[in-house]
mmCIF file of C-alpha atoms in Angstrom:
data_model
loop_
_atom_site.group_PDB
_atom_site.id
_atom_site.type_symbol
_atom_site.label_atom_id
_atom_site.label_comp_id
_atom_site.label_asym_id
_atom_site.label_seq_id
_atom_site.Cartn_x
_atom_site.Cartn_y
_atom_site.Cartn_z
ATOM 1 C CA UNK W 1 -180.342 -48.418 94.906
ATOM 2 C CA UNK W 2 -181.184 -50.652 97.919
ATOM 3 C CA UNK W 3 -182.368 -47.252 99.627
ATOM 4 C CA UNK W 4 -184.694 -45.636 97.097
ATOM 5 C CA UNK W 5 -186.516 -49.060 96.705
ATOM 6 C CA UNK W 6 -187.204 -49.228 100.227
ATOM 7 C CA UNK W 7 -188.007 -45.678 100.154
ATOM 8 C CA UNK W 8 -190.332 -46.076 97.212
ATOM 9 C CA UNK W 9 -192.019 -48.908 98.684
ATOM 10 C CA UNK W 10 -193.264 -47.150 101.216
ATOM 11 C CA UNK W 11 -194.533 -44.519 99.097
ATOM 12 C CA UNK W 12 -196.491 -47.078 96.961
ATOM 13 C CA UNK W 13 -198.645 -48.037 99.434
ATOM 14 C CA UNK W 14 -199.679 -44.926 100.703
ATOM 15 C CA UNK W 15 -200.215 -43.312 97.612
ATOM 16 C CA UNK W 16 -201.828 -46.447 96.455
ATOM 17 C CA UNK W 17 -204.952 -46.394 98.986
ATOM 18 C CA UNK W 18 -205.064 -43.049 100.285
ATOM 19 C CA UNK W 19 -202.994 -43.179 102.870
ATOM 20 C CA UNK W 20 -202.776 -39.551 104.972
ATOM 21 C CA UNK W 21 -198.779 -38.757 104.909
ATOM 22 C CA UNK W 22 -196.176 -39.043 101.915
ATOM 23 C CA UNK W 23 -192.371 -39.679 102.583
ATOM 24 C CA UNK W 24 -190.549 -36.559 100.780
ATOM 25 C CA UNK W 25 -187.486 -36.574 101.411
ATOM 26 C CA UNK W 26 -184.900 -38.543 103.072
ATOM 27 C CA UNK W 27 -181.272 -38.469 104.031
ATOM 28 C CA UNK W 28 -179.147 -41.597 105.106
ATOM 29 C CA UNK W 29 -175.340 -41.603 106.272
ATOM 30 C CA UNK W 30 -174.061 -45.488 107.025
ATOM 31 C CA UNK W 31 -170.340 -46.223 108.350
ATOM 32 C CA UNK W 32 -168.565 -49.292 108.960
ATOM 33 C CA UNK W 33 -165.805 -50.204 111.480
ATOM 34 C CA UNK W 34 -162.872 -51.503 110.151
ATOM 35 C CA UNK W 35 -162.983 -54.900 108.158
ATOM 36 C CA UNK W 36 -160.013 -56.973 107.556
ATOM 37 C CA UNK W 37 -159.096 -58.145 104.031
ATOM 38 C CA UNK W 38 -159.539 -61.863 104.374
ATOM 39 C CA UNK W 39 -155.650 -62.268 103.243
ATOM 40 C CA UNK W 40 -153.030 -59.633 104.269
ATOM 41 C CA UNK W 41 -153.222 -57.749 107.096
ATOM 42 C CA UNK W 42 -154.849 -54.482 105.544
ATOM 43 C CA UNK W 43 -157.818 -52.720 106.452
ATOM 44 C CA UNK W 44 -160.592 -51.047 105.398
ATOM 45 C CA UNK W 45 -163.861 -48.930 106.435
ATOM 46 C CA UNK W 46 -166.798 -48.191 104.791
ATOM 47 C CA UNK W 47 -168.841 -44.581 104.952
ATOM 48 C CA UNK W 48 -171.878 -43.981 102.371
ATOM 49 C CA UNK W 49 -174.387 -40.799 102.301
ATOM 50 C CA UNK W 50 -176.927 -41.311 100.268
ATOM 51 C CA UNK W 51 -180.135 -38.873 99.398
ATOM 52 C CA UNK W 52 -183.346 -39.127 97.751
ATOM 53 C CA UNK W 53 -186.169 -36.713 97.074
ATOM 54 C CA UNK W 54 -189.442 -37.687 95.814
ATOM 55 C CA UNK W 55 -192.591 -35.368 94.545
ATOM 56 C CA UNK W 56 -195.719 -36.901 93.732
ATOM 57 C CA UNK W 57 -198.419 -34.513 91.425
ATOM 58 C CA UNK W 58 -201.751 -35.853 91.940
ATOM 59 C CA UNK W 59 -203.653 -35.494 88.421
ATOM 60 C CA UNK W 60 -206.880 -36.793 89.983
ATOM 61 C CA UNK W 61 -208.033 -39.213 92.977
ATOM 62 C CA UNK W 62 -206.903 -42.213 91.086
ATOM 63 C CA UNK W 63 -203.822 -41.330 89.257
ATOM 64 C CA UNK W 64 -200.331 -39.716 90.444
ATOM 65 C CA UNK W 65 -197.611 -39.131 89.076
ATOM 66 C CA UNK W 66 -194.467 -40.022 90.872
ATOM 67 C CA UNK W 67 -190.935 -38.249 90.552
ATOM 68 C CA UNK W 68 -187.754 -38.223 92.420
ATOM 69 C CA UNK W 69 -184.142 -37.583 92.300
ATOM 70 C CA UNK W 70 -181.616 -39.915 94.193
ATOM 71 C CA UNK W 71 -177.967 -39.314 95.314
ATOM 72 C CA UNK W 72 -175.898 -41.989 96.796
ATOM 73 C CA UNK W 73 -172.043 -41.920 97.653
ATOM 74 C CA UNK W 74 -169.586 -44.945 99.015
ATOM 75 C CA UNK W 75 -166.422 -44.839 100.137
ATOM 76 C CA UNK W 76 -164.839 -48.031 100.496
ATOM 77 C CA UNK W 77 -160.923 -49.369 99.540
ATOM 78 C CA UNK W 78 -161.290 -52.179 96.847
ATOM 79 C CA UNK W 79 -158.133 -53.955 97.796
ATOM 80 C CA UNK W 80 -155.402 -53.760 99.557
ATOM 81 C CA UNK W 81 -152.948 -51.306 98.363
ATOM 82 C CA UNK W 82 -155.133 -48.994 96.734
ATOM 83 C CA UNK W 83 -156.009 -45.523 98.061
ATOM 84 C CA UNK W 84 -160.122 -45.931 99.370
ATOM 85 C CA UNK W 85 -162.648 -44.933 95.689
ATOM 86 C CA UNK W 86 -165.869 -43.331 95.525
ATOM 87 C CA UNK W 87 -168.296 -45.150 93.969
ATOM 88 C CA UNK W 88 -171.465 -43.250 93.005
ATOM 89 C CA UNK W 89 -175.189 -43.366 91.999
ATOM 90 C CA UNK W 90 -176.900 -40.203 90.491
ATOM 91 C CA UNK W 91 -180.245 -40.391 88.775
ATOM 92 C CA UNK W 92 -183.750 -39.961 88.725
ATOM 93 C CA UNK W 93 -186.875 -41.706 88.883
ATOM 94 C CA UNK W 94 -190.393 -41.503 87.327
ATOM 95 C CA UNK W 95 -193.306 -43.285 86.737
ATOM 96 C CA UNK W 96 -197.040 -43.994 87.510
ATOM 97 C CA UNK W 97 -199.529 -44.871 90.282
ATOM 98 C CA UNK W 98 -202.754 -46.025 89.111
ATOM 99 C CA UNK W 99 -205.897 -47.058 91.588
ATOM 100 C CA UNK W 100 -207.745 -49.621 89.516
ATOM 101 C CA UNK W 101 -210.773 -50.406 91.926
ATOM 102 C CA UNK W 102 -210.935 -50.868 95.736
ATOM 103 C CA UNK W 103 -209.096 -53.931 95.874
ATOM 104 C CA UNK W 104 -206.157 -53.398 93.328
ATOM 105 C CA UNK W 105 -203.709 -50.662 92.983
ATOM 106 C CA UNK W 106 -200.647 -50.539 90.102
ATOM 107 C CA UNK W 107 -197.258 -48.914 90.010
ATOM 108 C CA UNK W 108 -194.669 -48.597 86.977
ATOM 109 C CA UNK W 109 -191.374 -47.050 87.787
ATOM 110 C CA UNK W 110 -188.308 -46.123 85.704
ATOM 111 C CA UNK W 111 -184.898 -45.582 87.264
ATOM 112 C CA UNK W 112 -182.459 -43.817 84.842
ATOM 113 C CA UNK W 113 -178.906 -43.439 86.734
ATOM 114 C CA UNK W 114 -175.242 -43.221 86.616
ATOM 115 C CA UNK W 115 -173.654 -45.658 88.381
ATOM 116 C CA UNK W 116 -169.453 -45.011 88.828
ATOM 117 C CA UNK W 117 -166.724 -43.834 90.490
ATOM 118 C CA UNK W 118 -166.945 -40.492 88.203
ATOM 119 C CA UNK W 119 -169.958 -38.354 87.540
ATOM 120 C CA UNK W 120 -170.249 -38.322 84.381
ATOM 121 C CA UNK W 121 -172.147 -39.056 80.953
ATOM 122 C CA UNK W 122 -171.210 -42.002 79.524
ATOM 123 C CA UNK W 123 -172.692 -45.216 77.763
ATOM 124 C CA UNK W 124 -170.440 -47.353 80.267
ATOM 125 C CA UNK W 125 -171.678 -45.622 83.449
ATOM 126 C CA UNK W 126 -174.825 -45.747 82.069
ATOM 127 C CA UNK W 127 -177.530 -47.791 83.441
ATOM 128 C CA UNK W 128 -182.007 -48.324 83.494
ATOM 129 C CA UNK W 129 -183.975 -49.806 86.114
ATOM 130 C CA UNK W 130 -187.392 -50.867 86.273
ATOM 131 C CA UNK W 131 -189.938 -51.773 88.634
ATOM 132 C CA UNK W 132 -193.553 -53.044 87.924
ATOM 133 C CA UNK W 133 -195.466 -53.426 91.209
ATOM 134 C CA UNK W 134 -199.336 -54.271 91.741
ATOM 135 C CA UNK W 135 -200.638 -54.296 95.105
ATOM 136 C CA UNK W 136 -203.873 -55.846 96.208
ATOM 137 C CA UNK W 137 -206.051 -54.916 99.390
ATOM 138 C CA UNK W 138 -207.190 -57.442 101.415
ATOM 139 C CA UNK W 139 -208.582 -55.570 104.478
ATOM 140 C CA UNK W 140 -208.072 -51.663 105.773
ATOM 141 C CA UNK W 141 -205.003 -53.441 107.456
ATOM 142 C CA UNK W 142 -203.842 -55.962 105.307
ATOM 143 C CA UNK W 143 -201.572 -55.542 101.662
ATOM 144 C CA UNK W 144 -200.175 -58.050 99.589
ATOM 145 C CA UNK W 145 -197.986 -56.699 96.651
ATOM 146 C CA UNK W 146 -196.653 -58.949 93.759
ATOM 147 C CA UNK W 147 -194.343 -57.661 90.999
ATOM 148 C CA UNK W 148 -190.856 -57.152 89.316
ATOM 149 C CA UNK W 149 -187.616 -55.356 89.534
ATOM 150 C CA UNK W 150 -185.068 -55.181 86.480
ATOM 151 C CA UNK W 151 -181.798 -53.234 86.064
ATOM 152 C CA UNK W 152 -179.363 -53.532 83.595
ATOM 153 C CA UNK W 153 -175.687 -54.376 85.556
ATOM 154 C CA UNK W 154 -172.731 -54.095 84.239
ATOM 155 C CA UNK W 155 -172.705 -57.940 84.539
ATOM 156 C CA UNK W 156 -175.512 -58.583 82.252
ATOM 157 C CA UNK W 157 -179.891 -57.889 82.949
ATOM 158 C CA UNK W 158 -181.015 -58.331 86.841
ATOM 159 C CA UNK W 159 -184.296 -59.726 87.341
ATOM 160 C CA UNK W 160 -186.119 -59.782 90.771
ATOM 161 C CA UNK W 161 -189.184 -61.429 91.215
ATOM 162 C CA UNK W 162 -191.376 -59.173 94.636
ATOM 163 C CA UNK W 163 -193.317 -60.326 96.857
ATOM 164 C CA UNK W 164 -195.011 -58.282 99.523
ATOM 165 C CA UNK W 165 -196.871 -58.076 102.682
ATOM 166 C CA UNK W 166 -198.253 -55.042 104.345
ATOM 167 C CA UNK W 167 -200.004 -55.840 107.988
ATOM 168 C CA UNK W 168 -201.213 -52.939 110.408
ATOM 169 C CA UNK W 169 -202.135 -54.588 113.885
ATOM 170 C CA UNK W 170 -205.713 -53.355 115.320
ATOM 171 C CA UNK W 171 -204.133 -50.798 117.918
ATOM 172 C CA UNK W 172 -201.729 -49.613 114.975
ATOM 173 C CA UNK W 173 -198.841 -50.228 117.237
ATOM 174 C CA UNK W 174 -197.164 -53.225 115.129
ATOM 175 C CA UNK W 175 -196.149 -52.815 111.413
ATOM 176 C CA UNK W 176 -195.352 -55.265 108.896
ATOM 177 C CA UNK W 177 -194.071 -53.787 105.750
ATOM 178 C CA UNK W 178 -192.345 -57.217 103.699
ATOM 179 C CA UNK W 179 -190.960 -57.040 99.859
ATOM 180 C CA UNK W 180 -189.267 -59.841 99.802
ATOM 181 C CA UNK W 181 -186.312 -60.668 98.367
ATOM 182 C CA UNK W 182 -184.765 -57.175 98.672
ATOM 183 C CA UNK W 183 -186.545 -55.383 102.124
ATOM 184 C CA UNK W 184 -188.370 -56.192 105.114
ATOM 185 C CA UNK W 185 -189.486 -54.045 107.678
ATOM 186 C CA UNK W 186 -191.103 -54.860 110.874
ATOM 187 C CA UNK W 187 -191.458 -52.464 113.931
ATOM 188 C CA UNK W 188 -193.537 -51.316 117.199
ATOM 189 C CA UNK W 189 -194.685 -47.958 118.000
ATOM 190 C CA UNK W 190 -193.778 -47.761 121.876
ATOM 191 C CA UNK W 191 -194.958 -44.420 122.062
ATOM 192 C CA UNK W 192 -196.216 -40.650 120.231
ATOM 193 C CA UNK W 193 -192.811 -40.481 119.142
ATOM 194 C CA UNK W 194 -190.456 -43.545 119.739
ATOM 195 C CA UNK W 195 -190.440 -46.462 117.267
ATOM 196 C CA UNK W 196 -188.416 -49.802 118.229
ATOM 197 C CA UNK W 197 -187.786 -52.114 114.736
ATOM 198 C CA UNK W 198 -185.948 -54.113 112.475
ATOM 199 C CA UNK W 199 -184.672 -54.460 109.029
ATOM 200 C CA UNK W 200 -183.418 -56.294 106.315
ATOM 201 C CA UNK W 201 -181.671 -54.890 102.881
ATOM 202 C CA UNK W 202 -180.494 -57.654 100.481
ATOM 203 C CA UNK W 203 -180.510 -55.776 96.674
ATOM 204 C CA UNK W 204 -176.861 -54.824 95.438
ATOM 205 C CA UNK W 205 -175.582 -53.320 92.473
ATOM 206 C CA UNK W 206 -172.676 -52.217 89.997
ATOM 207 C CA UNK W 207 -170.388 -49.736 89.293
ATOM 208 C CA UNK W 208 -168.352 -48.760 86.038
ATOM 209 C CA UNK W 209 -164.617 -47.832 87.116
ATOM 210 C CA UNK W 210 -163.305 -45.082 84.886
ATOM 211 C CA UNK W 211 -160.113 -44.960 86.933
ATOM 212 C CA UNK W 212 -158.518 -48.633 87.396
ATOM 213 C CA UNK W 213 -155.362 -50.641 87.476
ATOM 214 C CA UNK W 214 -157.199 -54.375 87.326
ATOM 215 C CA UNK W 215 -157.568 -54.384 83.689
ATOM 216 C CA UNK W 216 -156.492 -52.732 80.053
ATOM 217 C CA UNK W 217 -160.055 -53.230 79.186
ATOM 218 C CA UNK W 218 -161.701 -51.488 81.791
ATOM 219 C CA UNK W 219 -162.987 -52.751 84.968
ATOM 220 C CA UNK W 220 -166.799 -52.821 87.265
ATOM 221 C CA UNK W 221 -167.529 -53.331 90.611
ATOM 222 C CA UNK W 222 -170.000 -56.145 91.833
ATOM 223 C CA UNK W 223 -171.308 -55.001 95.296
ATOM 224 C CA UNK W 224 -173.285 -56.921 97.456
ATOM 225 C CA UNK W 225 -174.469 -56.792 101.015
ATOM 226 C CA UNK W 226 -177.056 -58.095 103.302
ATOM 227 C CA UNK W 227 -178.018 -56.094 106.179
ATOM 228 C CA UNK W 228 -180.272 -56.977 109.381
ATOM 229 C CA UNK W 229 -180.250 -54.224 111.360
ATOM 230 C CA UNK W 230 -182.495 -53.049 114.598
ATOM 231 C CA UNK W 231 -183.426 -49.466 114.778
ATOM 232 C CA UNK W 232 -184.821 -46.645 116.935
ATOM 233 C CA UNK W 233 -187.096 -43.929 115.227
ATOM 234 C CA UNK W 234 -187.791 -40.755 116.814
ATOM 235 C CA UNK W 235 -190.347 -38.029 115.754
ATOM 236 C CA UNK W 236 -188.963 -34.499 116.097
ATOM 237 C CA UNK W 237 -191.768 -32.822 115.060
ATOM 238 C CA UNK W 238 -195.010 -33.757 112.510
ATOM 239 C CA UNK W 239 -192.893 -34.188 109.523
ATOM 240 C CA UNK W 240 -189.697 -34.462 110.417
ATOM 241 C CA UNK W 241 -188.135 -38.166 112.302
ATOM 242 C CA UNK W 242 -184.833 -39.551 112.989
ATOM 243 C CA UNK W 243 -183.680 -43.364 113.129
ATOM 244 C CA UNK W 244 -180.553 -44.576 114.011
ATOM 245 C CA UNK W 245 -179.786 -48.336 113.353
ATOM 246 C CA UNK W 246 -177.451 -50.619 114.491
ATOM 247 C CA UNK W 247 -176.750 -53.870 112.574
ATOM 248 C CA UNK W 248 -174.578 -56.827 110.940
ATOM 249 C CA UNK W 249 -173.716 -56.961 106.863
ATOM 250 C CA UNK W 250 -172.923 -60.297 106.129
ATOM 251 C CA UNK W 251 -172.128 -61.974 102.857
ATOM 252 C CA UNK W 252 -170.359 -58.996 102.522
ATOM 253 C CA UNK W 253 -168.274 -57.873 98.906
ATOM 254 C CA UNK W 254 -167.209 -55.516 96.331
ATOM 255 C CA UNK W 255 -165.978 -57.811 93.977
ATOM 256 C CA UNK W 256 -163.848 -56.407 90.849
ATOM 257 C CA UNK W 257 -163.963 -57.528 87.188
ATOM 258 C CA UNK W 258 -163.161 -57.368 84.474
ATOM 259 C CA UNK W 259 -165.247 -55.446 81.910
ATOM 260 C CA UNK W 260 -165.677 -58.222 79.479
ATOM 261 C CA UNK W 261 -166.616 -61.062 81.937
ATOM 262 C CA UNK W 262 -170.314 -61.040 82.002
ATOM 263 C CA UNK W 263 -172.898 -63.802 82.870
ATOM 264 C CA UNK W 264 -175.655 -65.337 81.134
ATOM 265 C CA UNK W 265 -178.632 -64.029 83.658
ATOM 266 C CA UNK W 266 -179.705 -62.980 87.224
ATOM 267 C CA UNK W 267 -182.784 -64.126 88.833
ATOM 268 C CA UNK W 268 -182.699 -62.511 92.195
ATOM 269 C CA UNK W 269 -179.631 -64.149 93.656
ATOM 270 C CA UNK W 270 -178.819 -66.771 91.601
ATOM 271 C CA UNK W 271 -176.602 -66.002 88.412
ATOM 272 C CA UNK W 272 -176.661 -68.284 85.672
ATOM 273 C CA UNK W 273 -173.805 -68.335 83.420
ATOM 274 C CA UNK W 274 -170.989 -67.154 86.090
ATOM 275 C CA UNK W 275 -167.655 -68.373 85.339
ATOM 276 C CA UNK W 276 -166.490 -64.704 86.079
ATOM 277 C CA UNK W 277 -162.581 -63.995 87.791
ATOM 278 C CA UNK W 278 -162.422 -62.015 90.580
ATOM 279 C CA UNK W 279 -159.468 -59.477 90.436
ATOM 280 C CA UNK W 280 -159.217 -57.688 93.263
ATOM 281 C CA UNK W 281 -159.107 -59.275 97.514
ATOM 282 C CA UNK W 282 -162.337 -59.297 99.271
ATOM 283 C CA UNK W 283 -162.572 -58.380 103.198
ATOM 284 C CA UNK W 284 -164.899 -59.604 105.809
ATOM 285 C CA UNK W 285 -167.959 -58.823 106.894
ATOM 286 C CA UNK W 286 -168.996 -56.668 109.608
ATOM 287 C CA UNK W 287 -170.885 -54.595 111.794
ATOM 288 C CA UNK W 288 -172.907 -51.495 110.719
ATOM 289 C CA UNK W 289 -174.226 -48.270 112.019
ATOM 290 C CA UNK W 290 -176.725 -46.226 110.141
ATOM 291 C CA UNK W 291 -178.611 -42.523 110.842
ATOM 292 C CA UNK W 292 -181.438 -41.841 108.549
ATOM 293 C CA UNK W 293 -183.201 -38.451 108.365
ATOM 294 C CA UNK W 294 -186.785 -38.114 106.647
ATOM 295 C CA UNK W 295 -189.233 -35.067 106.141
ATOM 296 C CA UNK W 296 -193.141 -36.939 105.608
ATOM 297 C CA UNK W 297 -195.731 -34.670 104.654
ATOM 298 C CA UNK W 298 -199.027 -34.910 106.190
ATOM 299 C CA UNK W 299 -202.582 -34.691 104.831
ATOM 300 C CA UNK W 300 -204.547 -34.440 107.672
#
């Protein structure tokens, strides 16, 4: 979910204030070396693809509407013994983009998805996401964004509290792009067509388990995972650029529970009301590597 937020951030602000390009589509594969389980001596890596495709209609200068479709696969062994599981997101997002004047601009997003390690339509893989998101121009180069992000987990309701920054230095070579607790983005354009930068991810998110052995009840996974990585993007032609990232997850986890064992609330990262049991081992954290693809249409 991490990946369409970041991806729909971006959007936001160019859609917002009449920016000249629009991110349409983008592709990311991650893997992860090997990661010990923190008590026997078993292994495990980590490979995820994920996709997303966005179209914005434009009903007139001041209103568009956004849609999108997101994909996202992870491959990861959840303890010890057990063969690696899929875990999967499918769903689809829509919502609004509103200019109100010059200054202030106003987003509402709905994320409908299916979060599991089966495809399939159920109220238990079942979950809704939404993101309210108002962003208010300073100057040509300077954004600040305040708003909210909710999702109903299979632990209980999520609530994240955004704040944002978006800085464009006078020679357009250094880029700020902050939405803080769950991305930041900073990098330099060295050249036409090389990009040096880095990047933080810190939003995680559940999974129903239709095929288990933790619990009779039924079981979810709790994944979390906060990634700093540094990156190279390349432009291989107008609309199409590369970026392959190298970085650290730490704090690390896909913790298992049981289906029942909820908590009272989540404010970002703190979780009120967690006296949950972990069921499965967890392993360590770990280094990453990441290539992202992305086709951005142009206006000009």
């Amino acid at each position: 979910m991490k990946y369409l937020l970041s991806y729909l951030f971006t959007c936001v602000f160019f859609l917002g204030f009449s920016q000249n390009y629009f991110d349409i589509a983008n592709f990311t594969y991650i893997n992860a070396p090997p990661a010990d389980f923190e008590i026997s001596n078993a292994q495990t890596t980590i490979e995820e693809m994920a996709i997303e495709l966005n179209f914005p209609i434009v009903i007139n200068k001041k209103t568009t509407l956004l849609t999108g479709f997101f994909l996202n696969k992870t491959k990861v062994n959840l303890d010890a013994n057990p063969s690696s599981s899929n875990l999967n997101v499918l769903g689809f997002n829509i919502g609004l983009n509103k200019v109100i004047n010059n200054k202030w601009s106003a987003t509402f997003m709905a994320f409908p998805k299916i979060a599991s390690d089966k495809i399939k339509l159920s109220n238990d893989n079942f979950q809704f996401a939404f993101l309210s998101l108002f962003t208010n121009k300073k100057r040509v180069d300077l954004k600040y964004r305040y708003g909210v992000y909710a999702n109903t987990e299979k632990y209980g309701l999520i609530v994240v509290p955004v704040f944002g920054l978006y800085y464009l230095s006078v020679n357009k070579k250094f880029e700020a792009n902050l939405n803080l607790p769950i991305i930041a983005d900073i990098n330099y354009k060295m050249s036409n067509k090389f990009w040096l930068g880095m990047k933080f991810d810190g939003l995680g998110t559940t999974y129903n388990l239709n095929d288990q052995n933790y619990s009779a009840d039924g079981a979810y996974v709790s994944k979390t995972s906060n990634e700093l990585v540094s990156y190279l993007r390349y432009k291989l032609s107008k609309s199409l650029y590369i970026q392959t990232k190298v970085g650290y997850a730490y704090s690390r986890n896909y913790k298992v529970y049981d289906i029942n064992d909820k908590i009272d609330l989540a404010l970002s990262s703190f979780y009120f009301g967690d006296d949950r049991t972990q069921l499965n081992e967890r392993f360590k954290d770990g280094a990453i590597f990441k290539v992202e693809l992305f086709y951005r249409l142009h206006f000009d």
